[in-house]
Amino acid sequence: MATSKYKRILLKISGEIIKGKRKYGIDPDFLDFLADEIKDVLKTGVQIAIVPGGGNIFRGLSGSKKGMDRATADYMGMLATVFNSLALKDALEKKGVKSRVQTSITMKEIAEPYIRGKALRHLEKGRTVILGSGTGLPFITTDTAAAIRGLELKCQAIFKATKVDGIYTDDPIKNSKAKKFKKLSFSEAIKNDKISIMDDSAISLCRESNVQIIVFNMNKKGNLKKAILGQKLGTIIN
Ligand code: GTP
């Protein structure tokens, strides 16, 4: 069995891919596929912490653009990530992948509260830990939550799972001439205003601690494993 290049990674799953082919909500087929992919890569010995987004259910920023109080909208977005966390745990456990959900906003009846030490113990025991409700704070994206949790859980890389093959010079869906970057420095990723795949605060946190970010297409079977084995795919920011 091939061994992972990494001991521990943080996998950021955007809400956008959780909705799969649907316009809104959770696509059980995608979660089933994702659970199979995760089960497969765990065999390489890697430990995985997961931060889901919530945009498939509610996006705080969109709510505030329509006149909602931004903090209230962000709290709703954080609750959306808890929906995704519970659905993902369910999908993983169905495949026999031991998982725990921890939330930054305490809701003890449905999930463990986020406790760094406990999260680390779970990871060491080979359980995936799904971290819901972002950082628990409004005005902070789930990308930044992923960077913070990734750093404090001593993950060696942040894997940003998306539906595109990496970072392009322009939106590849709208512009067929857009070219993919194989590599970017942290500073290039921050300076380039066209790069909106991850927000600047998340990238700068990773830069400060020199933790690389790998942006890759999660919808292609086997991609997560290739990336974890260290094969070059997607865009690497380091
Ligand atoms: P170990 O310390 O390795 O034994 O971890 P464990 O998670 O198996 O044991 P623990 O006794 O902490 O938890 C048993 C089960 O209860 C697991 O499914 C946990 O996720 C769950 N659990 C633990 N604490 C809480 C909590 O505060 N709220 C909720 N809802 N579930 C919890």
Tab-separated table of C-alpha atoms and ligand atoms in Angstrom:
chain	number	residue	atom	x	y	z
A	1	MET	CA	0.000	0.000	0.000
A	2	ALA	CA	1.322	3.419	-0.981
A	3	THR	CA	2.079	5.690	1.948
A	4	SER	CA	0.957	9.246	2.368
A	5	LYS	CA	3.383	12.101	1.891
A	6	TYR	CA	1.688	13.782	4.852
A	7	LYS	CA	1.090	12.699	8.434
A	8	ARG	CA	-1.927	14.961	8.847
A	9	ILE	CA	-3.906	17.228	6.554
A	10	LEU	CA	-6.825	19.595	6.759
A	11	LEU	CA	-9.394	19.032	4.028
A	12	LYS	CA	-11.586	22.032	3.251
A	13	ILE	CA	-14.775	20.977	1.486
A	14	SER	CA	-16.695	23.838	-0.041
A	15	GLY	CA	-20.466	23.924	0.298
A	16	GLU	CA	-20.511	24.461	-3.442
A	17	ILE	CA	-19.334	20.881	-4.120
A	18	ILE	CA	-21.523	19.344	-1.413
A	19	LYS	CA	-24.569	20.424	-3.387
A	20	GLY	CA	-23.336	18.267	-6.295
A	21	LYS	CA	-25.683	18.532	-9.257
A	22	ARG	CA	-28.412	20.110	-7.179
A	23	LYS	CA	-29.205	23.813	-7.112
A	24	TYR	CA	-29.281	23.847	-3.342
A	25	GLY	CA	-28.709	21.607	-0.314
A	26	ILE	CA	-26.878	18.337	0.140
A	27	ASP	CA	-26.293	15.791	-2.620
A	28	PRO	CA	-26.199	12.344	-0.945
A	29	ASP	CA	-24.484	10.880	-4.031
A	30	PHE	CA	-21.624	13.347	-3.691
A	31	LEU	CA	-21.259	12.591	0.039
A	32	ASP	CA	-21.250	8.879	-0.740
A	33	PHE	CA	-18.492	9.441	-3.326
A	34	LEU	CA	-16.541	11.682	-0.931
A	35	ALA	CA	-16.789	9.092	1.859
A	36	ASP	CA	-15.361	6.430	-0.476
A	37	GLU	CA	-12.505	8.733	-1.474
A	38	ILE	CA	-11.700	9.529	2.174
A	39	LYS	CA	-11.915	5.871	3.202
A	40	ASP	CA	-9.450	5.015	0.474
A	41	VAL	CA	-6.896	7.678	1.407
A	42	LEU	CA	-7.010	6.831	5.115
A	43	LYS	CA	-5.366	3.530	4.145
A	44	THR	CA	-2.241	5.500	3.218
A	45	GLY	CA	-1.837	6.387	6.908
A	46	VAL	CA	-2.793	10.054	6.670
A	47	GLN	CA	-4.861	11.697	9.398
A	48	ILE	CA	-7.670	13.950	8.169
A	49	ALA	CA	-9.421	16.878	9.796
A	50	ILE	CA	-12.255	18.321	7.713
A	51	VAL	CA	-13.752	21.803	7.627
A	52	PRO	CA	-16.921	22.038	5.550
A	53	GLY	CA	-18.296	25.255	4.104
A	54	GLY	CA	-22.005	26.017	4.179
A	55	GLY	CA	-22.697	27.873	0.935
A	56	ASN	CA	-24.871	25.024	-0.390
A	57	ILE	CA	-27.420	25.902	2.297
A	58	PHE	CA	-26.836	29.500	3.340
A	59	ARG	CA	-24.118	32.005	2.570
A	60	GLY	CA	-23.683	34.751	5.167
A	61	LEU	CA	-22.367	37.299	2.685
A	62	SER	CA	-25.318	36.829	0.300
A	63	GLY	CA	-27.745	37.230	3.203
A	64	SER	CA	-26.105	40.488	4.243
A	65	LYS	CA	-26.125	41.773	0.637
A	66	LYS	CA	-29.893	41.329	0.700
A	67	GLY	CA	-30.149	43.533	3.762
A	68	MET	CA	-29.682	41.103	6.641
A	69	ASP	CA	-27.502	42.024	9.538
A	70	ARG	CA	-24.093	40.582	8.565
A	71	ALA	CA	-23.363	38.949	11.927
A	72	THR	CA	-26.793	37.255	11.991
A	73	ALA	CA	-26.323	36.062	8.411
A	74	ASP	CA	-22.854	34.715	9.253
A	75	TYR	CA	-24.226	32.811	12.263
A	76	MET	CA	-26.808	31.235	9.953
A	77	GLY	CA	-23.994	30.300	7.570
A	78	MET	CA	-22.158	28.669	10.481
A	79	LEU	CA	-25.252	26.607	11.295
A	80	ALA	CA	-25.312	25.517	7.644
A	81	THR	CA	-21.800	24.083	8.077
A	82	VAL	CA	-23.125	21.996	10.988
A	83	PHE	CA	-25.788	20.491	8.675
A	84	ASN	CA	-22.981	19.528	6.305
A	85	SER	CA	-20.805	18.171	9.132
A	86	LEU	CA	-23.546	15.863	10.403
A	87	ALA	CA	-24.401	14.673	6.885
A	88	LEU	CA	-20.722	13.990	6.159
A	89	LYS	CA	-20.251	12.097	9.437
A	90	ASP	CA	-23.266	9.984	8.576
A	91	ALA	CA	-21.881	9.218	5.098
A	92	LEU	CA	-18.443	8.317	6.531
A	93	GLU	CA	-19.784	6.121	9.324
A	94	LYS	CA	-21.924	4.206	6.805
A	95	LYS	CA	-18.647	3.201	5.143
A	96	GLY	CA	-17.143	2.213	8.478
A	97	VAL	CA	-14.936	5.331	8.750
A	98	LYS	CA	-14.863	6.352	12.402
A	99	SER	CA	-15.610	10.060	12.664
A	100	ARG	CA	-16.340	12.702	15.239
A	101	VAL	CA	-18.027	16.070	14.775
A	102	GLN	CA	-16.846	18.986	16.890
A	103	THR	CA	-18.361	22.453	16.719
A	104	SER	CA	-16.927	25.847	17.635
A	105	ILE	CA	-20.382	27.014	18.695
A	106	THR	CA	-21.327	24.680	21.517
A	107	MET	CA	-24.329	22.478	20.778
A	108	LYS	CA	-23.475	19.581	23.058
A	109	GLU	CA	-26.674	17.672	22.374
A	110	ILE	CA	-25.709	17.072	18.759
A	111	ALA	CA	-21.904	17.260	18.623
A	112	GLU	CA	-18.810	17.484	20.767
A	113	PRO	CA	-17.592	20.992	21.506
A	114	TYR	CA	-14.358	21.876	19.693
A	115	ILE	CA	-11.509	20.982	22.030
A	116	ARG	CA	-8.118	21.014	20.345
A	117	GLY	CA	-6.628	18.279	22.547
A	118	LYS	CA	-9.578	15.960	21.953
A	119	ALA	CA	-9.499	16.623	18.226
A	120	LEU	CA	-5.799	15.662	18.214
A	121	ARG	CA	-6.504	12.451	20.129
A	122	HIS	CA	-9.261	11.504	17.699
A	123	LEU	CA	-6.910	12.087	14.771
A	124	GLU	CA	-4.155	10.034	16.389
A	125	LYS	CA	-6.650	7.195	16.780
A	126	GLY	CA	-7.338	7.312	13.046
A	127	ARG	CA	-10.744	8.992	13.306
A	128	THR	CA	-11.629	11.791	10.951
A	129	VAL	CA	-12.636	14.931	12.798
A	130	ILE	CA	-15.215	17.162	11.155
A	131	LEU	CA	-15.098	20.701	12.439
A	132	GLY	CA	-18.421	22.478	12.138
A	133	SER	CA	-19.526	26.110	12.592
A	134	GLY	CA	-16.285	27.636	11.308
A	135	THR	CA	-14.455	29.507	14.040
A	136	GLY	CA	-17.729	30.374	15.771
A	137	LEU	CA	-17.144	34.009	14.869
A	138	PRO	CA	-18.933	36.143	12.277
A	139	PHE	CA	-16.972	38.058	9.578
A	140	ILE	CA	-14.589	35.109	9.240
A	141	THR	CA	-14.882	32.720	6.299
A	142	THR	CA	-14.739	28.945	6.519
A	143	ASP	CA	-11.511	29.144	4.473
A	144	THR	CA	-9.938	31.125	7.292
A	145	ALA	CA	-11.444	28.675	9.795
A	146	ALA	CA	-9.770	25.884	7.795
A	147	ALA	CA	-6.419	27.694	7.928
A	148	ILE	CA	-6.677	28.336	11.681
A	149	ARG	CA	-7.749	24.785	12.545
A	150	GLY	CA	-5.178	23.386	10.136
A	151	LEU	CA	-2.414	25.343	11.860
A	152	GLU	CA	-3.465	24.589	15.414
A	153	LEU	CA	-3.933	20.877	14.661
A	154	LYS	CA	-0.436	20.861	13.139
A	155	CYS	CA	-1.598	19.787	9.683
A	156	GLN	CA	1.165	19.756	7.094
A	157	ALA	CA	-1.042	21.006	4.285
A	158	ILE	CA	-4.444	22.492	3.609
A	159	PHE	CA	-6.261	20.663	0.813
A	160	LYS	CA	-8.896	22.858	-0.751
A	161	ALA	CA	-11.373	20.573	-2.509
A	162	THR	CA	-13.153	22.367	-5.348
A	163	LYS	CA	-14.953	21.574	-8.581
A	164	VAL	CA	-12.216	23.082	-10.773
A	165	ASP	CA	-8.748	21.683	-11.495
A	166	GLY	CA	-6.864	24.406	-9.658
A	167	ILE	CA	-6.291	28.141	-9.831
A	168	TYR	CA	-6.586	29.736	-13.277
A	169	THR	CA	-5.649	33.116	-14.717
A	170	ASP	CA	-9.397	33.706	-15.112
A	171	ASP	CA	-12.633	31.806	-14.442
A	172	PRO	CA	-12.163	28.652	-16.575
A	173	ILE	CA	-15.923	28.101	-16.757
A	174	LYS	CA	-16.478	31.571	-18.295
A	175	ASN	CA	-13.193	31.971	-20.192
A	176	SER	CA	-11.914	29.016	-22.259
A	177	LYS	CA	-8.513	30.744	-22.670
A	178	ALA	CA	-7.867	30.800	-18.934
A	179	LYS	CA	-4.602	29.052	-18.006
A	180	LYS	CA	-3.960	26.983	-14.909
A	181	PHE	CA	-1.180	27.847	-12.474
A	182	LYS	CA	0.737	24.735	-11.413
A	183	LYS	CA	2.407	26.636	-8.598
A	184	LEU	CA	1.991	30.005	-6.936
A	185	SER	CA	3.824	31.654	-4.094
A	186	PHE	CA	1.741	32.824	-1.153
A	187	SER	CA	2.482	36.444	-2.128
A	188	GLU	CA	1.430	35.894	-5.758
A	189	ALA	CA	-1.826	34.315	-4.607
A	190	ILE	CA	-2.535	37.276	-2.321
A	191	LYS	CA	-1.503	39.974	-4.822
A	192	ASN	CA	-3.540	38.603	-7.731
A	193	ASP	CA	-7.034	40.096	-7.410
A	194	LYS	CA	-8.409	37.592	-9.922
A	195	ILE	CA	-7.641	34.732	-7.554
A	196	SER	CA	-10.758	34.346	-5.512
A	197	ILE	CA	-10.515	30.652	-4.747
A	198	MET	CA	-9.377	31.345	-1.195
A	199	ASP	CA	-9.470	34.562	0.780
A	200	ASP	CA	-6.335	36.535	1.544
A	201	SER	CA	-6.550	36.137	5.307
A	202	ALA	CA	-6.511	32.327	4.974
A	203	ILE	CA	-3.531	32.485	2.604
A	204	SER	CA	-1.582	34.884	4.844
A	205	LEU	CA	-2.091	32.660	7.875
A	206	CYS	CA	-0.658	29.733	5.915
A	207	ARG	CA	2.201	31.927	4.684
A	208	GLU	CA	3.176	32.910	8.232
A	209	SER	CA	3.481	29.238	9.215
A	210	ASN	CA	4.662	28.033	5.821
A	211	VAL	CA	1.875	25.479	5.446
A	212	GLN	CA	1.196	24.771	1.800
A	213	ILE	CA	-2.246	24.934	0.222
A	214	ILE	CA	-3.246	22.503	-2.518
A	215	VAL	CA	-6.252	23.485	-4.633
A	216	PHE	CA	-7.579	20.508	-6.580
A	217	ASN	CA	-10.665	19.051	-8.250
A	218	MET	CA	-12.438	16.805	-5.757
A	219	ASN	CA	-14.969	15.576	-8.297
A	220	LYS	CA	-12.415	13.423	-10.140
A	221	LYS	CA	-12.150	9.943	-8.667
A	222	GLY	CA	-8.707	9.263	-7.230
A	223	ASN	CA	-7.606	12.916	-7.159
A	224	LEU	CA	-7.583	13.216	-3.375
A	225	LYS	CA	-5.388	10.125	-3.130
A	226	LYS	CA	-3.008	11.357	-5.836
A	227	ALA	CA	-2.624	14.678	-4.018
A	228	ILE	CA	-2.025	12.946	-0.684
A	229	LEU	CA	0.603	10.676	-2.222
A	230	GLY	CA	2.365	13.829	-3.375
A	231	GLN	CA	1.599	13.556	-7.076
A	232	LYS	CA	1.437	16.900	-8.820
A	233	LEU	CA	-2.068	18.017	-9.592
A	234	GLY	CA	-4.145	21.130	-9.165
A	235	THR	CA	-2.342	24.259	-7.977
A	236	ILE	CA	0.119	24.306	-5.106
A	237	ILE	CA	0.508	27.520	-3.135
A	238	ASN	CA	3.715	27.539	-1.103
B	1	GTP	P1	-11.989	8.322	23.414
B	1	GTP	O1	-11.611	9.387	24.361
B	1	GTP	O2	-10.904	7.932	22.504
B	1	GTP	O3	-12.640	7.133	24.067
B	1	GTP	O4	-13.038	9.053	22.425
B	1	GTP	P2	-14.533	8.760	22.152
B	1	GTP	O5	-15.027	9.917	21.343
B	1	GTP	O6	-14.791	7.424	21.583
B	1	GTP	O7	-15.139	8.730	23.598
B	1	GTP	P3	-16.102	9.687	24.323
B	1	GTP	O8	-16.510	8.946	25.545
B	1	GTP	O9	-15.521	11.038	24.456
B	1	GTP	O10	-17.341	9.800	23.322
B	1	GTP	C1	-18.218	8.713	23.046
B	1	GTP	C2	-19.232	9.193	22.013
B	1	GTP	O11	-19.936	10.316	22.527
B	1	GTP	C3	-18.600	9.669	20.701
B	1	GTP	O12	-19.465	9.372	19.633
B	1	GTP	C4	-18.510	11.173	20.888
B	1	GTP	O13	-18.522	11.887	19.676
B	1	GTP	C5	-19.760	11.441	21.708
B	1	GTP	N1	-19.580	12.643	22.549
B	1	GTP	C6	-18.569	12.920	23.379
B	1	GTP	N2	-18.734	14.126	23.928
B	1	GTP	C7	-19.899	14.629	23.419
B	1	GTP	C8	-20.621	15.865	23.578
B	1	GTP	O14	-20.246	16.776	24.307
B	1	GTP	N3	-21.768	15.988	22.858
B	1	GTP	C9	-22.217	15.010	22.037
B	1	GTP	N4	-23.342	15.230	21.357
B	1	GTP	N5	-21.570	13.858	21.853
B	1	GTP	C10	-20.421	13.672	22.537
